[in-house]
mmCIF file of C-alpha atoms in Angstrom:
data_model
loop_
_atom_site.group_PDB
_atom_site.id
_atom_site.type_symbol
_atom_site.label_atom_id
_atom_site.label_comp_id
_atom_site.label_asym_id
_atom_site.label_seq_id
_atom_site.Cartn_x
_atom_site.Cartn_y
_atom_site.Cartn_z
ATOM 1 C CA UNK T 21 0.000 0.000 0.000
ATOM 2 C CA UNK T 22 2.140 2.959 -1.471
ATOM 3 C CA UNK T 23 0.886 6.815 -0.510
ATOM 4 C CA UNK T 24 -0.877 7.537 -3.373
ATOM 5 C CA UNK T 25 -3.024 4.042 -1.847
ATOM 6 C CA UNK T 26 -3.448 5.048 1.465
ATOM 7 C CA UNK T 27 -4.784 9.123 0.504
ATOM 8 C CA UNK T 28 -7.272 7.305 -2.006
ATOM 9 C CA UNK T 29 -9.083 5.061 1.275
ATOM 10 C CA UNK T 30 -8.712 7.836 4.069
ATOM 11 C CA UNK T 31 -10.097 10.478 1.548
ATOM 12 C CA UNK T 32 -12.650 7.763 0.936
ATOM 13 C CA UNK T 33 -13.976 7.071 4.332
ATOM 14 C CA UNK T 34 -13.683 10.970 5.099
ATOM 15 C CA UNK T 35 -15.637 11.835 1.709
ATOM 16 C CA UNK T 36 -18.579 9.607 2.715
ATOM 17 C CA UNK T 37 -19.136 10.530 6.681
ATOM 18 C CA UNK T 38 -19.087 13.987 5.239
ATOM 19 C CA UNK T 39 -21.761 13.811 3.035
ATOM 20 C CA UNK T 40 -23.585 11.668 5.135
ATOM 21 C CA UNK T 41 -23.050 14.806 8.732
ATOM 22 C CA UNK T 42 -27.097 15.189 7.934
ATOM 23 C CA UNK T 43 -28.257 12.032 8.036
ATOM 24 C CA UNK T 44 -26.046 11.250 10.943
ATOM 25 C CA UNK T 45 -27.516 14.551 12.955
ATOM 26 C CA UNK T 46 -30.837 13.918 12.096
ATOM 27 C CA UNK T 47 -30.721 10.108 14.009
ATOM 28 C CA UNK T 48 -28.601 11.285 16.521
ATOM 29 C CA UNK T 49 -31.866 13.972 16.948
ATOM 30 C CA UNK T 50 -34.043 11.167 17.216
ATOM 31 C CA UNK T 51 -32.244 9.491 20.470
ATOM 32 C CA UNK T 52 -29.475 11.530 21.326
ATOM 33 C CA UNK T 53 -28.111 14.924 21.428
ATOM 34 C CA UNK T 54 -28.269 15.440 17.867
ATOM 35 C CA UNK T 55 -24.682 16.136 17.245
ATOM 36 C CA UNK T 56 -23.323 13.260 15.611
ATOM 37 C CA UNK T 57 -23.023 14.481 11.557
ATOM 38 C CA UNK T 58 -21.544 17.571 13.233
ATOM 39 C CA UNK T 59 -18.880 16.002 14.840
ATOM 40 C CA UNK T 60 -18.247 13.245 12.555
ATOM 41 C CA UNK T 61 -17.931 15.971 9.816
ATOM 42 C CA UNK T 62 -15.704 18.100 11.610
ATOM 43 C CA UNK T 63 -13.304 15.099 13.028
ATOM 44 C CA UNK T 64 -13.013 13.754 9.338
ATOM 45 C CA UNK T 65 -12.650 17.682 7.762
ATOM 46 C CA UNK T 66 -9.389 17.959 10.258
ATOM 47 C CA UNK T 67 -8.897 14.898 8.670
ATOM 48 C CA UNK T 68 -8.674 16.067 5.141
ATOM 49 C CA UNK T 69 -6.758 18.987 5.594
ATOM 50 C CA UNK T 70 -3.940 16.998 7.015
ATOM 51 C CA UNK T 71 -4.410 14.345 4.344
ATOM 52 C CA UNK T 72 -0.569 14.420 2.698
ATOM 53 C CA UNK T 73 1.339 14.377 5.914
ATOM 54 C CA UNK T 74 -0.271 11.653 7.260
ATOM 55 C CA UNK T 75 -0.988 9.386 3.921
ATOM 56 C CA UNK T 76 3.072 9.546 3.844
ATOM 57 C CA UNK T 77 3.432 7.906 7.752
ATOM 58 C CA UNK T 78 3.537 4.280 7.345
ATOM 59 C CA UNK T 79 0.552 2.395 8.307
ATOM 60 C CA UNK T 80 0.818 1.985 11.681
ATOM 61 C CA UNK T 81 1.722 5.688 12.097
ATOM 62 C CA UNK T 82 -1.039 7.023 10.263
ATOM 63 C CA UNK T 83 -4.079 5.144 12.278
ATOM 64 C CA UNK T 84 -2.346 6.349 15.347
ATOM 65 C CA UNK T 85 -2.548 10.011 13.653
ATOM 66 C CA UNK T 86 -5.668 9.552 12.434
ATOM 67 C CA UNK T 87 -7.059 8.209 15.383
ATOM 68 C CA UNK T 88 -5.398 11.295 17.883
ATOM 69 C CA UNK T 89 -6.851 13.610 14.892
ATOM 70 C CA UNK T 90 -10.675 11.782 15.450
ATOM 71 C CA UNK T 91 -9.826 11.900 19.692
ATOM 72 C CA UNK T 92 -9.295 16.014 19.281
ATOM 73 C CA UNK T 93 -11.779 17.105 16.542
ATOM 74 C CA UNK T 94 -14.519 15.206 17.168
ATOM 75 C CA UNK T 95 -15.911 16.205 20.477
ATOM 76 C CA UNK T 96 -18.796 13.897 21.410
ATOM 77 C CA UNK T 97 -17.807 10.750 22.784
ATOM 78 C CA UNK T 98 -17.952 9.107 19.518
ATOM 79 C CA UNK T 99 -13.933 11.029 19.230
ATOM 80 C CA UNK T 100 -12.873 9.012 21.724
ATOM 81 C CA UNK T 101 -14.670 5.950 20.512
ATOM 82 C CA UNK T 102 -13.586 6.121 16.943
ATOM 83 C CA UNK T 103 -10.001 7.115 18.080
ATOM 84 C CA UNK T 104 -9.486 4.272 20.642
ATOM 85 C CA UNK T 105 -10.705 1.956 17.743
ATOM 86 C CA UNK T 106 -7.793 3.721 15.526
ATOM 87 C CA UNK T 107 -5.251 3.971 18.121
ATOM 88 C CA UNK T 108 -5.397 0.609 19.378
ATOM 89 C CA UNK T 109 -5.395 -0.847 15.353
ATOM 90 C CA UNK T 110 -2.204 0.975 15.058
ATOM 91 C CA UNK T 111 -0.393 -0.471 17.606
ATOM 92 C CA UNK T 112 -0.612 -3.802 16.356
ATOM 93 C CA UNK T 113 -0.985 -3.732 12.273
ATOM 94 C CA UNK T 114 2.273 -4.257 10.783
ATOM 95 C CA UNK T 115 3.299 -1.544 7.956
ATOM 96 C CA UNK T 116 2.654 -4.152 5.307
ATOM 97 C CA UNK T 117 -0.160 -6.347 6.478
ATOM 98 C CA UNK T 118 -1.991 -9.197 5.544
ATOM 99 C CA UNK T 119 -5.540 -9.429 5.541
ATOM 100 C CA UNK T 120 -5.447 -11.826 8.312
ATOM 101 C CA UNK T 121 -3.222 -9.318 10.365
ATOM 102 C CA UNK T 122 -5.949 -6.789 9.232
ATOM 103 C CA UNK T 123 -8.881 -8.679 10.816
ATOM 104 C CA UNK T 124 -6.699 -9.403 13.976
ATOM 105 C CA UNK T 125 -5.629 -6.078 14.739
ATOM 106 C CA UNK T 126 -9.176 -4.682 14.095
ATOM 107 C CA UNK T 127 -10.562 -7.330 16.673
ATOM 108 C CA UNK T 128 -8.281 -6.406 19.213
ATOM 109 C CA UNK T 129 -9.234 -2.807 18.655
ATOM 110 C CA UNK T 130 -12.846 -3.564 18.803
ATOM 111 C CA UNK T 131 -11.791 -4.917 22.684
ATOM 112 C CA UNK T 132 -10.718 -1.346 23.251
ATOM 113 C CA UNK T 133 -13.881 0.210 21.996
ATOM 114 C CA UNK T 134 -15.759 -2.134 24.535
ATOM 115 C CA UNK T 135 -13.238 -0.864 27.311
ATOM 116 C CA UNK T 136 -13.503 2.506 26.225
ATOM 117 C CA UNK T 137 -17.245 3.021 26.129
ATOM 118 C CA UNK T 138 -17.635 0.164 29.422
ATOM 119 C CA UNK T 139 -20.272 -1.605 26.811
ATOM 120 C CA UNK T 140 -21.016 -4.968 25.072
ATOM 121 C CA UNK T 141 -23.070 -5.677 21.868
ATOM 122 C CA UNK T 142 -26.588 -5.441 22.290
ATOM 123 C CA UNK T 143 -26.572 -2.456 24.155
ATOM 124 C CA UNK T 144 -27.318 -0.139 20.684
ATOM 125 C CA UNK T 145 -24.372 1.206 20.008
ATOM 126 C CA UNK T 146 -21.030 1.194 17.465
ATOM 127 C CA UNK T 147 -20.416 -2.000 18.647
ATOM 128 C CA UNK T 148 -23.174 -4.011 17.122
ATOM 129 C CA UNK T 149 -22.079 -3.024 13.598
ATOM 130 C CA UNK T 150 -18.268 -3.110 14.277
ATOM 131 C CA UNK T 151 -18.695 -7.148 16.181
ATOM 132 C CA UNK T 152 -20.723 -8.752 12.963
ATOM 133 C CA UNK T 153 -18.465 -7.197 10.498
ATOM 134 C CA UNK T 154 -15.544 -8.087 12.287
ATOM 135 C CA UNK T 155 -17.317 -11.648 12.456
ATOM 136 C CA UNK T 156 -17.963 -11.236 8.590
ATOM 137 C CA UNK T 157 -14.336 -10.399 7.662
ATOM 138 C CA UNK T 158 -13.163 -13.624 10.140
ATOM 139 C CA UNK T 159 -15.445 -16.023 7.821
ATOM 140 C CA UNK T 160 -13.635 -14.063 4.482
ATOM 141 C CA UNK T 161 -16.784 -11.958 3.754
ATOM 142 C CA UNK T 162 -15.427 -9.817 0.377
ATOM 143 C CA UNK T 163 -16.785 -6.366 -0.190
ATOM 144 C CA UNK T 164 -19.953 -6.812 -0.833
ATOM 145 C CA UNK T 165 -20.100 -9.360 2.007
ATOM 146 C CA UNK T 166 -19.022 -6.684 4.495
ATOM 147 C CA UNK T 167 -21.557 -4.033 3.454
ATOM 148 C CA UNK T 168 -24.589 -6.595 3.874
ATOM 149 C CA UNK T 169 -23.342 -7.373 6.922
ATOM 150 C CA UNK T 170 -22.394 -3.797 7.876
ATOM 151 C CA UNK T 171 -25.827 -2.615 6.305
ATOM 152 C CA UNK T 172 -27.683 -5.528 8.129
ATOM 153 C CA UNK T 173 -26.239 -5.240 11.745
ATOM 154 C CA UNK T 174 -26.938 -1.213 11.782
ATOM 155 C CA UNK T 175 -30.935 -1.939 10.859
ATOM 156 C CA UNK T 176 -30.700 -4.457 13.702
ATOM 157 C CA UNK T 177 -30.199 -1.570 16.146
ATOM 158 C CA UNK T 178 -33.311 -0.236 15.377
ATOM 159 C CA UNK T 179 -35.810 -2.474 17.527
ATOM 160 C CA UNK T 180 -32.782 -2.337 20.861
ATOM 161 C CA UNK T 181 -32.945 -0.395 23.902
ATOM 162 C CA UNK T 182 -30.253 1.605 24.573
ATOM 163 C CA UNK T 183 -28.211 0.888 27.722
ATOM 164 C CA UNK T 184 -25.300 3.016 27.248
ATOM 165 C CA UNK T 185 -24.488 6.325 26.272
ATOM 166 C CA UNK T 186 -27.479 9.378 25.452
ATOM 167 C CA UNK T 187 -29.985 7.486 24.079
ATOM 168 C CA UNK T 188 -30.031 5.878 27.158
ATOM 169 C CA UNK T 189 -32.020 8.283 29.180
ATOM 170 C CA UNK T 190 -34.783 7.454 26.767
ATOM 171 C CA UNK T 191 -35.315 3.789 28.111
ATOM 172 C CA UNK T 192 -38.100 2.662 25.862
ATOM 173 C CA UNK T 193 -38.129 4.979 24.130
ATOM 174 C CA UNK T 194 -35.058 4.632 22.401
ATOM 175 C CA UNK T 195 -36.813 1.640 20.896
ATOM 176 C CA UNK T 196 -37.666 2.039 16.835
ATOM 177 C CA UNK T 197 -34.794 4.542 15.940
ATOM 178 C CA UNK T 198 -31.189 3.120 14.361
ATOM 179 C CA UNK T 199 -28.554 4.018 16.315
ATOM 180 C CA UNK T 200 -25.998 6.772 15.303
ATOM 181 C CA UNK T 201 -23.105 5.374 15.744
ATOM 182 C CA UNK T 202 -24.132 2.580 14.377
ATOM 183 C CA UNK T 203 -24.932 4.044 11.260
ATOM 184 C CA UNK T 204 -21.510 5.809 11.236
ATOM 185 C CA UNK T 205 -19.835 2.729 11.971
ATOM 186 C CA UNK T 206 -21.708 0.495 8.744
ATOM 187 C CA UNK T 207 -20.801 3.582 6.367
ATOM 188 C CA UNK T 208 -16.861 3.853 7.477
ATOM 189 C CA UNK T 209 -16.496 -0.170 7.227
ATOM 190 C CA UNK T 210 -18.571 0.021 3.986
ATOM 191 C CA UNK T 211 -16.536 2.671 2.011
ATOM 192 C CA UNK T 212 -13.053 1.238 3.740
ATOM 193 C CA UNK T 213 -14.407 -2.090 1.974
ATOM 194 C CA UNK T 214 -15.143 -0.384 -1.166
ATOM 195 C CA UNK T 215 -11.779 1.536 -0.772
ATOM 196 C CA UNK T 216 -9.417 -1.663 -0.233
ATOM 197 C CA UNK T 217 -11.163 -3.704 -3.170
ATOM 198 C CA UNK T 218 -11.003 -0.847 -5.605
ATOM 199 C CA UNK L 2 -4.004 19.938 56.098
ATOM 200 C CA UNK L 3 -2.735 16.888 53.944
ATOM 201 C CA UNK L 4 1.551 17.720 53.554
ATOM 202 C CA UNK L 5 0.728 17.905 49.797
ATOM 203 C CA UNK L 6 -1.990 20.894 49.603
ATOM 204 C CA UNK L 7 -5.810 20.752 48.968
ATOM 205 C CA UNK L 8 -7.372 18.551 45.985
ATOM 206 C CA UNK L 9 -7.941 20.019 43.418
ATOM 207 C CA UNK L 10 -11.276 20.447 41.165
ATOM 208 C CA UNK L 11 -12.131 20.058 37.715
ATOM 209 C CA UNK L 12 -15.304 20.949 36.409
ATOM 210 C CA UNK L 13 -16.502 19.547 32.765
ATOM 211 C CA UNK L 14 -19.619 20.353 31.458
ATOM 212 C CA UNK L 15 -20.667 20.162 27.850
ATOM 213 C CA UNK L 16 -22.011 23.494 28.668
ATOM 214 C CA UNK L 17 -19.537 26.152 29.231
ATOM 215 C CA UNK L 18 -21.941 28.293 31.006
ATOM 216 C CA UNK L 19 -22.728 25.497 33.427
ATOM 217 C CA UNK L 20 -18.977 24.759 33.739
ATOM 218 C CA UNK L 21 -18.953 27.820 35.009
ATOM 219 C CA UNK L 22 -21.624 28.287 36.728
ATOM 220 C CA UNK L 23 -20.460 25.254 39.160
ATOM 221 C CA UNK L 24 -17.613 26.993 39.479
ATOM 222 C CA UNK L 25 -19.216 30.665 40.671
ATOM 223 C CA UNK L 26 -21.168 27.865 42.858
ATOM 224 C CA UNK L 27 -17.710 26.160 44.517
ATOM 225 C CA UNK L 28 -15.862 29.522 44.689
ATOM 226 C CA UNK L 29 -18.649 30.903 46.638
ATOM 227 C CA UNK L 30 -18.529 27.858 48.580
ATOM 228 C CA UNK L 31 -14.541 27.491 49.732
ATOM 229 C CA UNK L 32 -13.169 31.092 48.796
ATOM 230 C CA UNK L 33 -10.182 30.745 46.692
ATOM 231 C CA UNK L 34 -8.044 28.083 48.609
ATOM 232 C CA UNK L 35 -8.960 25.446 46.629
ATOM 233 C CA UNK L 36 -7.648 24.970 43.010
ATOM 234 C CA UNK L 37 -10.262 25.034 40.621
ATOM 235 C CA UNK L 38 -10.462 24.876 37.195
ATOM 236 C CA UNK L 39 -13.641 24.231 34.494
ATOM 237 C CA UNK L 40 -13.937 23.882 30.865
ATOM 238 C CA UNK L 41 -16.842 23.417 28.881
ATOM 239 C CA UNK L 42 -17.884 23.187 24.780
ATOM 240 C CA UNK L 43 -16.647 21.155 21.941
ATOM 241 C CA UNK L 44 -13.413 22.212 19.890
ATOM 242 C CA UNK L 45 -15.580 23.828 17.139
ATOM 243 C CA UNK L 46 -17.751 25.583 20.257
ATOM 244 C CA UNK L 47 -20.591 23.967 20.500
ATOM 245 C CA UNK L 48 -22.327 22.212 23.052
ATOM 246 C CA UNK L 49 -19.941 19.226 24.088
ATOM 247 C CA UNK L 50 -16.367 18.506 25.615
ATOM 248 C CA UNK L 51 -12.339 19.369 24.600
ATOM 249 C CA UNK L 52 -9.804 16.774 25.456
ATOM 250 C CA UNK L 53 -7.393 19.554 25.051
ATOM 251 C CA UNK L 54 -9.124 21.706 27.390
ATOM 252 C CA UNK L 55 -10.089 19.054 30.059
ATOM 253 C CA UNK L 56 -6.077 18.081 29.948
ATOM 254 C CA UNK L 57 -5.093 22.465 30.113
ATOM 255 C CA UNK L 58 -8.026 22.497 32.696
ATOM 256 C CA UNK L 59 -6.364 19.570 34.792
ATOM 257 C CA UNK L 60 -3.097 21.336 34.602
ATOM 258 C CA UNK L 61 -4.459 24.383 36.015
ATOM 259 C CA UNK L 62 -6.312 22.534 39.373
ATOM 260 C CA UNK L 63 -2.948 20.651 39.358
ATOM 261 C CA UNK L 64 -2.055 19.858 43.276
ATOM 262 C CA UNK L 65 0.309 17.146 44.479
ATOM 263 C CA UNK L 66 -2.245 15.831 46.537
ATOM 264 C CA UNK L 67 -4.052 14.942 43.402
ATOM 265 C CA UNK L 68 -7.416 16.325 41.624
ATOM 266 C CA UNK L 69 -10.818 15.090 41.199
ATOM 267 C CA UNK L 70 -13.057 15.743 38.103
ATOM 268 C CA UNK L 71 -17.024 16.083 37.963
ATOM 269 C CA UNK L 72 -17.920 15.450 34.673
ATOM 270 C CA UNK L 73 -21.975 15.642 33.825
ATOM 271 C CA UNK L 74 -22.826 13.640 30.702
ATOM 272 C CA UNK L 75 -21.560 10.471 28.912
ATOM 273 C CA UNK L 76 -19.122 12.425 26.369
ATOM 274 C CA UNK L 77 -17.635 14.422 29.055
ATOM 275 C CA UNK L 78 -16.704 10.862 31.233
ATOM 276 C CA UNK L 79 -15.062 9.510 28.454
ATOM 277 C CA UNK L 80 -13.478 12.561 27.106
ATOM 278 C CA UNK L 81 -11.976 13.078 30.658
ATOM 279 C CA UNK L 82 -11.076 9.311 30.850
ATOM 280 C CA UNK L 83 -8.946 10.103 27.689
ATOM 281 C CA UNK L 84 -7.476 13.333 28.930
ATOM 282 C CA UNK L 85 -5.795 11.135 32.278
ATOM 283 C CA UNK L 86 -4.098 8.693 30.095
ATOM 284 C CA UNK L 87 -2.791 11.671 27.941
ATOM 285 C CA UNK L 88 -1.448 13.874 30.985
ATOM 286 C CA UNK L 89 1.911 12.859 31.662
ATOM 287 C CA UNK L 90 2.504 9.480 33.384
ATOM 288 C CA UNK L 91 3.912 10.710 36.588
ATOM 289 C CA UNK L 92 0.369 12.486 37.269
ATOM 290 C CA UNK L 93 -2.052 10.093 36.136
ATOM 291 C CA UNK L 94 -2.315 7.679 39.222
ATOM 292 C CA UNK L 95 -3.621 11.151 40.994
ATOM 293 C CA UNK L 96 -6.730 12.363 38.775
ATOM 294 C CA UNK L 97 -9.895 10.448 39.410
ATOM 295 C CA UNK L 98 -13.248 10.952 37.839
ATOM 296 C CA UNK L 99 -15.985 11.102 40.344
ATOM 297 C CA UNK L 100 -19.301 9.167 39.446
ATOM 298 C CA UNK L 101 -21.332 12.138 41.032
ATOM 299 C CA UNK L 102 -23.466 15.242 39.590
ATOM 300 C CA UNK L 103 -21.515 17.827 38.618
ATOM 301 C CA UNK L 104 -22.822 20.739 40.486
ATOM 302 C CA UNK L 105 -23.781 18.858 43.421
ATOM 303 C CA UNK L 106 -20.676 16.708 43.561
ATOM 304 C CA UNK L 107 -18.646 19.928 42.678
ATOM 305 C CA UNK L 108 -19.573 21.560 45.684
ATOM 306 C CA UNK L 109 -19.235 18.559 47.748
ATOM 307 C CA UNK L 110 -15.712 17.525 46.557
ATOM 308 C CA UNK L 111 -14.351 21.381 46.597
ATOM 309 C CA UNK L 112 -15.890 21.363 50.902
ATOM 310 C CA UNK L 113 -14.016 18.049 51.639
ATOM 311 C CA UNK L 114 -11.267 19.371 49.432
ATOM 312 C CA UNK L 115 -11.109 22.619 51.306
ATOM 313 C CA UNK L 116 -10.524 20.820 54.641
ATOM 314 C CA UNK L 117 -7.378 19.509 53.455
ATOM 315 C CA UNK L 118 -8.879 15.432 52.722
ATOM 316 C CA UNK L 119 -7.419 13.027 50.592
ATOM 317 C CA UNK L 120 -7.978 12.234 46.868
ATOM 318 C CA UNK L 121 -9.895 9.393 47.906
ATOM 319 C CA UNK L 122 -12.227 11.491 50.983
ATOM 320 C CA UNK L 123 -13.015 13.912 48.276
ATOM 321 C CA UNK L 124 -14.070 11.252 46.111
ATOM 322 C CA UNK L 125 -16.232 9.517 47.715
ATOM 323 C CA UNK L 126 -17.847 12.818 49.446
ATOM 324 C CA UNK L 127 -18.971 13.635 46.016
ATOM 325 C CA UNK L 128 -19.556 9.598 45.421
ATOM 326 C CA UNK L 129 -22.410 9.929 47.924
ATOM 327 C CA UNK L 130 -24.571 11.719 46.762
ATOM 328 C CA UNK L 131 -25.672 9.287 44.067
ATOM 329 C CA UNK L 132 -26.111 6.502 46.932
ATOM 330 C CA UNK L 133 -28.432 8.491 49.435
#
């Protein structure tokens, strides 16, 4: 993965939560705090502007960048979320990986998110898209694969009750909405797929 | 009085006005002996929380006998959880976040502070009030 590779996928991922800040706010108005797009956008516009230096760090280097860039931009707790996941990828992915290093160091950093945000699956939050892909990818789920499974395990959050995080003060209420960070979870993972294929 | 000096207090709010409002709140409370510090609103200032500003806000409070941080919502837990681990290692075993409401617990933590108690006494002071 020369530099020219890795600007392509980060300018990828960033290009679709960006056009997608409005449809992220307006869930995150259904259940939470209705900040989500905002952040998102404004995490992943640092993001862009910074896009040379860090497409020329090797690998490992650049999730830990991107990550501390998602940590200090973003704001909401999904910063910390999203940049724990990062961080925590970078310090294990070697600068030349296989996929099966891939899909390792993303589980591990999926054990961080659960640390991070003291949560499990099931609880309606990042984590019930980010398990099932990571699930799909284990089993050698292609592109397509992952965004059915990434598409799939965010419309599953819609009939759960929130137990951590904003949308938990709703209770019951949270009931019948996807969740946020869910949703921004199933787009990253879908445009890194289609990013890493193409 | 504790060898090391008072705790110290760190508001964060994702509301900068109630940030510092909890602040007017402690400082009319214990005067000016305790260190006190609050920060409040997301780096593009909205409505949310800084890791930058919780870590400058932290450095500010700084005492040797440690600080204690009242945080009110979700985002500004784990946005202070991240600031500790970022501060430098030396300090780190001496912030704790209490599990307490943030004006309340402010008020609470900055009292027990203010009569020279431990990192732990002013903890669980502020702890308290979500177990009565």
């Amino acid at each position: 993965m020369d530099t020219a590779d890795k600007e392509r996928i980060v300018c990828a991922v960033a290009e679709t939560i960006i056009a997608s800040a409005d449809e992220l706010t307006a869930l995150d108005q259904a259940i939470g705090d209705g900040d989500h797009g905002i952040n998102m956008k404004r995490g992943f516009e640092a993001v862009l502007a910074d896009l040379p230096r860090l497409a020329a760090k090797p690998l490992p280097d650049m999730a830990k960048a991107l990550g501390m860039a998602l940590v200090m931009k973003v704001g909401g707790a999904s910063g910390p979320l999203y940049g724990t996941l990062m961080m925590e990828f970078a310090k294990t992915i070697p600068d030349t990986p296989t996929r099966a290093d891939a899909v390792a160091s993303f589980g591990r950093a999926i054990e961080a998110v659960k640390a991070r945000g003291k949560s499990e699956p099931g609880q309606k939050t990042m984590l019930d898209v980010l398990v099932p892909v990571h699930a799909a990818l284990t089993d050698g789920a292609d592109a397509e694969a992952v965004k059915t499974a990434a598409s799939a395990a965010a419309d599953r959050t819609i009939p759960l009750r929130a137990i951590r995080g904003r949308a938990s003060f709703l209770g019951e209420r949270s009931i019948g909405h996807m969740d946020p960070g869910a949703r921004s979870s199933a787009l990253i993972l879908s445009a890194l797929a289609d990013a890493l294929e193409g | 009085m504790a060898p090391d000096g008072m705790v110290g207090i760190v508001i964060v709010s994702h509301s900068p006005k109630v940030a510092e409002g909890a602040a007017d709140m402690v400082r009319q409370m214990v005067g000016d002996a305790v260190p006190l510090a609050w920060t409040g609103g997301d780096p593009g200032g909205g409505l949310g929380t800084d890791i930058a500003r919780i870590i400058a806000a932290i450095d500010a409070a700084w005492s040797e006998a440690g600080v204690a941080i009242l945080v009110d919502l979700g985002g500004a837990e784990t946005n202070s959880e991240m600031a500790v681990e970022m501060i430098e290692e030396s300090r780190r075993g001496r912030v704790v976040i209490c599990n307490a409401p943030v004006v309340e617990g402010a008020v609470i933590a900055a009292t027990e502070a203010s009569g020279g108690s431990s990192l732990e006494a002013v903890k669980s002071a502020a702890e308290e009030l979500y177990v009565q």
